[in-house]
Amino acid sequence: MGKGTQARRLSSAFAVPHIATGDMLRAAIQSHTPLGLRVADYLHAGQLVPDEIMVAVVNQRLGDPDVARGFIMDGFPRTMRQAEVFGEFLAGDGQGPARKPESKAERKIDGVIVLDAPVEALVARIAGRRTCESCQKSYHVTSHPAKVEGVCDRCGGTLVQRVDDAEATVRFRLDEYAAKTKPVLDYFAKQRWPLLPVDAIGDIDQVFGRIYSAVLLS
Ligand code: AMP
């Protein structure tokens, strides 16, 4: 589990950028940008941000020159609409700022990593997460506790539970996943994007080992 951690590792292993929509939205909220103000309530409630906003955010990012050689996409697409727009982008016939003439060529997905974990394990994992208010370092009350409870080992900042990590919110997010994100896997299969199921139960290194081999073998 821990898709963000795993995606960051993959991004360094393959030396390609990590595009994490959740991180982008949280950064916008922290810096009080117009985007941040529009999306804050959705994130705090654990709801999905509307598709028009997400498509605009991702389209703009995919127009940056550093993604031309490939990228790790983390947290997108999460709905059928987002998946279709992403499919159009990859086929080279999408609209928007990402479609610069020099990037018209078709792009392909090397693999879609599907992290598998039972719901109760996910709830324990996410609801136990604590994050440093100052440097954002992540801890877990049982599997990765801070040396001094409530205090960040790295910077001495205060550890808090992200509002969207509260248990009721986690359960709501999982329901949203089942209703809106799971059907996207069928779309991926129809597009013949290779689905790479990975058992997400285990420590960070074990899970990374499974992901890395699944990607290399695909
Ligand atoms: P994450 O860090 O990927 O779990 O994302 C945190 C939150 O950001 C989610 O619970 C949503 O509120 C929002 N979010 C991130 N990516 C998307 C997306 N592709 N579509 C809609 N909402 C998103």
Coordinates of C-alpha atoms and ligand atoms in Angstrom, one line a residue:
M1 CA 0.0 0.0 0.0
G2 CA 1.0 3.6 0.0
K3 CA 0.6 4.5 -3.7
G4 CA 2.3 7.8 -3.3
T5 CA 5.5 6.3 -1.8
Q6 CA 5.6 3.6 -4.4
A7 CA 5.0 6.0 -7.2
R8 CA 7.8 8.3 -6.0
R9 CA 10.2 5.3 -5.9
L10 CA 9.2 4.2 -9.4
S11 CA 9.8 7.7 -10.6
S12 CA 13.3 7.7 -9.3
A13 CA 14.0 4.2 -10.5
F14 CA 13.0 5.0 -14.1
A15 CA 14.2 8.7 -13.9
V16 CA 10.8 10.1 -15.1
P17 CA 8.6 12.7 -13.4
H18 CA 6.0 11.7 -10.8
I19 CA 2.7 13.4 -11.5
A20 CA 0.5 13.1 -8.4
T21 CA -2.8 14.8 -8.7
G22 CA -3.4 14.6 -4.9
D23 CA -0.1 16.3 -4.2
M24 CA -0.7 19.0 -6.8
L25 CA -4.1 19.8 -5.2
R26 CA -2.7 19.8 -1.7
A27 CA 0.1 22.1 -2.7
A28 CA -2.5 24.5 -4.3
I29 CA -4.6 24.4 -1.1
Q30 CA -1.5 25.2 1.1
S31 CA -0.5 28.2 -1.1
H32 CA -4.1 29.5 -1.3
T33 CA -4.2 29.6 -5.1
P34 CA -7.5 30.0 -6.8
L35 CA -7.4 26.3 -7.7
G36 CA -6.7 25.5 -4.0
L37 CA -9.7 27.5 -2.9
R38 CA -11.9 25.7 -5.4
V39 CA -10.9 22.2 -4.4
A40 CA -10.3 22.4 -0.6
D41 CA -13.8 21.4 0.5
Y42 CA -13.7 18.3 -1.8
L43 CA -10.4 17.1 -0.4
H44 CA -11.3 17.6 3.2
A45 CA -14.6 15.6 2.7
G46 CA -12.7 12.9 0.8
Q47 CA -14.8 13.6 -2.3
L48 CA -13.6 13.4 -5.8
V49 CA -12.8 16.8 -7.3
P50 CA -15.1 17.5 -10.4
D51 CA -13.8 16.1 -13.7
E52 CA -13.5 19.5 -15.5
I53 CA -11.1 20.8 -12.8
M54 CA -9.0 17.6 -12.8
V55 CA -8.8 17.5 -16.6
A56 CA -7.6 21.1 -16.7
V57 CA -5.0 20.5 -14.0
V58 CA -3.6 17.3 -15.7
N59 CA -3.8 18.7 -19.2
Q60 CA -1.7 21.7 -18.1
R61 CA 0.9 19.4 -16.4
L62 CA 1.1 17.1 -19.4
G63 CA 2.0 20.1 -21.5
D64 CA 5.3 20.6 -19.6
P65 CA 8.5 19.6 -21.5
D66 CA 9.7 17.2 -18.7
V67 CA 6.9 14.7 -19.4
A68 CA 7.9 14.1 -23.0
R69 CA 10.1 11.1 -22.2
G70 CA 7.5 9.4 -20.0
F71 CA 6.0 9.8 -16.5
I72 CA 4.5 8.0 -13.6
M73 CA 0.9 9.0 -13.2
D74 CA -0.4 8.7 -9.6
G75 CA -4.1 9.2 -8.7
F76 CA -5.4 9.9 -12.2
P77 CA -7.7 8.9 -14.0
R78 CA -10.2 8.2 -11.2
T79 CA -13.5 8.4 -13.2
M80 CA -14.7 7.2 -16.6
R81 CA -14.7 10.7 -17.9
Q82 CA -11.1 11.3 -16.8
A83 CA -10.1 8.0 -18.4
E84 CA -11.6 8.9 -21.7
V85 CA -9.9 12.2 -21.8
F86 CA -6.6 10.6 -20.9
G87 CA -7.1 8.0 -23.6
E88 CA -7.6 10.8 -26.1
F89 CA -4.5 12.6 -24.9
L90 CA -2.5 9.4 -25.4
A91 CA -4.0 8.8 -28.8
G92 CA -2.8 12.3 -29.8
D93 CA -6.2 13.7 -30.5
G94 CA -7.2 15.4 -27.2
Q95 CA -7.9 19.1 -26.9
G96 CA -6.3 21.6 -24.6
P97 CA -2.9 23.0 -23.8
A98 CA -1.2 19.6 -23.6
R99 CA -1.7 19.1 -27.4
K100 CA 1.3 21.0 -28.6
P101 CA 2.0 20.2 -32.3
E102 CA 5.4 18.6 -31.5
S103 CA 3.7 16.2 -29.0
K104 CA 1.0 14.9 -31.4
A105 CA 2.6 11.5 -31.7
E106 CA 0.7 8.6 -30.1
R107 CA 1.9 7.6 -26.6
K108 CA 1.4 4.3 -25.0
I109 CA 0.9 3.1 -21.4
D110 CA 3.5 0.6 -20.4
G111 CA 1.5 -0.6 -17.4
V112 CA -1.3 0.2 -15.0
I113 CA -0.3 -0.9 -11.5
V114 CA -3.4 -2.1 -9.6
L115 CA -2.6 -2.3 -5.9
D116 CA -4.8 -5.0 -4.3
A117 CA -5.6 -4.8 -0.6
P118 CA -8.6 -5.8 1.6
V119 CA -10.8 -2.9 2.7
E120 CA -10.1 -3.4 6.4
A121 CA -6.4 -3.3 5.9
L122 CA -6.7 -0.1 4.0
V123 CA -8.8 1.5 6.7
A124 CA -6.2 0.6 9.4
R125 CA -3.4 1.8 7.1
I126 CA -4.9 5.2 6.2
A127 CA -6.6 6.0 9.4
G128 CA -3.3 5.3 11.3
R129 CA -1.3 7.7 9.1
R130 CA 0.1 10.9 10.6
T131 CA 1.7 13.7 8.7
C132 CA 4.1 16.4 9.8
E133 CA 2.4 19.8 9.6
S134 CA 5.7 21.5 8.7
C135 CA 7.6 19.2 6.3
Q136 CA 4.8 16.7 5.3
K137 CA 6.9 13.6 6.3
S138 CA 4.5 10.7 6.7
Y139 CA 4.3 8.3 9.8
H140 CA 2.1 5.5 10.9
V141 CA 1.0 5.0 14.5
T142 CA 1.9 1.3 14.5
S143 CA 4.0 0.4 11.4
H144 CA 6.2 3.5 11.3
P145 CA 5.8 5.6 14.5
A146 CA 7.8 8.7 15.3
K147 CA 10.5 8.4 18.0
V148 CA 8.6 10.8 20.2
E149 CA 4.8 10.5 19.8
G150 CA 3.3 13.5 17.9
V151 CA 6.7 15.0 17.0
C152 CA 8.4 14.8 13.6
D153 CA 11.8 13.0 13.7
R154 CA 13.1 15.1 10.9
C155 CA 12.1 18.7 11.7
G156 CA 10.5 18.6 15.2
G157 CA 7.1 19.7 13.7
T158 CA 3.8 18.5 15.0
L159 CA 2.3 15.3 13.6
V160 CA -1.4 15.5 12.7
Q161 CA -4.0 13.3 11.0
R162 CA -4.9 14.7 7.6
V163 CA -8.6 15.6 7.6
D164 CA -9.2 13.2 4.8
D165 CA -7.5 10.3 6.6
A166 CA -10.1 10.2 9.4
E167 CA -11.8 6.8 9.5
A168 CA -15.3 7.9 8.4
T169 CA -13.7 9.8 5.5
V170 CA -11.6 6.8 4.5
R171 CA -14.6 4.6 4.3
F172 CA -16.4 7.2 2.2
R173 CA -13.3 7.4 -0.1
L174 CA -13.4 3.6 -0.5
D175 CA -17.1 3.8 -1.5
E176 CA -16.2 6.5 -4.0
Y177 CA -13.5 4.2 -5.3
A178 CA -15.8 1.2 -5.7
A179 CA -18.5 3.3 -7.4
K180 CA -16.5 5.6 -9.7
T181 CA -12.9 4.4 -10.0
K182 CA -13.2 0.6 -10.2
P183 CA -15.1 0.8 -13.5
V184 CA -12.2 2.6 -15.0
L185 CA -10.2 -0.7 -14.9
D186 CA -12.6 -2.1 -17.5
Y187 CA -11.9 0.9 -19.7
F188 CA -8.1 0.3 -19.3
A189 CA -8.7 -3.4 -20.3
K190 CA -10.7 -2.3 -23.4
Q191 CA -7.8 0.0 -24.4
R192 CA -5.5 -2.9 -24.0
W193 CA -3.4 -1.0 -21.4
P194 CA -1.5 -3.8 -19.5
L195 CA -3.1 -4.2 -16.1
L196 CA -0.5 -5.3 -13.5
P197 CA -2.1 -6.5 -10.3
V198 CA 0.2 -6.3 -7.3
D199 CA -0.4 -7.6 -3.8
A200 CA -0.2 -4.4 -1.7
I201 CA 0.1 -6.1 1.7
G202 CA 3.6 -5.9 3.1
D203 CA 6.3 -3.4 3.9
I204 CA 7.3 -0.7 1.5
D205 CA 10.3 -2.6 0.1
Q206 CA 8.4 -5.8 -0.4
V207 CA 5.6 -4.1 -2.3
F208 CA 8.1 -2.1 -4.3
G209 CA 9.9 -5.3 -5.3
R210 CA 6.6 -6.7 -6.6
I211 CA 5.8 -3.6 -8.5
Y212 CA 9.3 -3.3 -10.0
S213 CA 9.3 -6.9 -11.2
A214 CA 5.7 -6.6 -12.6
V215 CA 6.8 -3.6 -14.6
L216 CA 10.0 -5.2 -15.8
L217 CA 8.2 -8.4 -16.8
S218 CA 5.3 -6.6 -18.6
Ligands
AMP1 P1 -4.6 11.2 -3.3 O1 -3.5 11.8 -2.6 O2 -4.3 10.7 -4.7 O3 -5.3 10.1 -2.5 O4 -5.7 12.3 -3.5 C1 -6.3 13.0 -2.4 C2 -7.6 13.7 -2.8 O5 -7.4 14.6 -3.9 C3 -8.7 12.7 -3.3 O6 -9.4 12.1 -2.2 C4 -9.6 13.6 -4.1 O7 -10.3 14.5 -3.2 C5 -8.5 14.5 -4.8 N1 -8.1 13.9 -6.1 C6 -6.8 13.5 -6.4 N2 -6.8 13.1 -7.7 C7 -8.1 13.2 -8.2 C8 -8.7 12.8 -9.4 N3 -8.0 12.3 -10.4 N4 -10.0 13.1 -9.5 C9 -10.8 13.6 -8.5 N5 -10.2 14.0 -7.3 C10 -8.9 13.7 -7.1

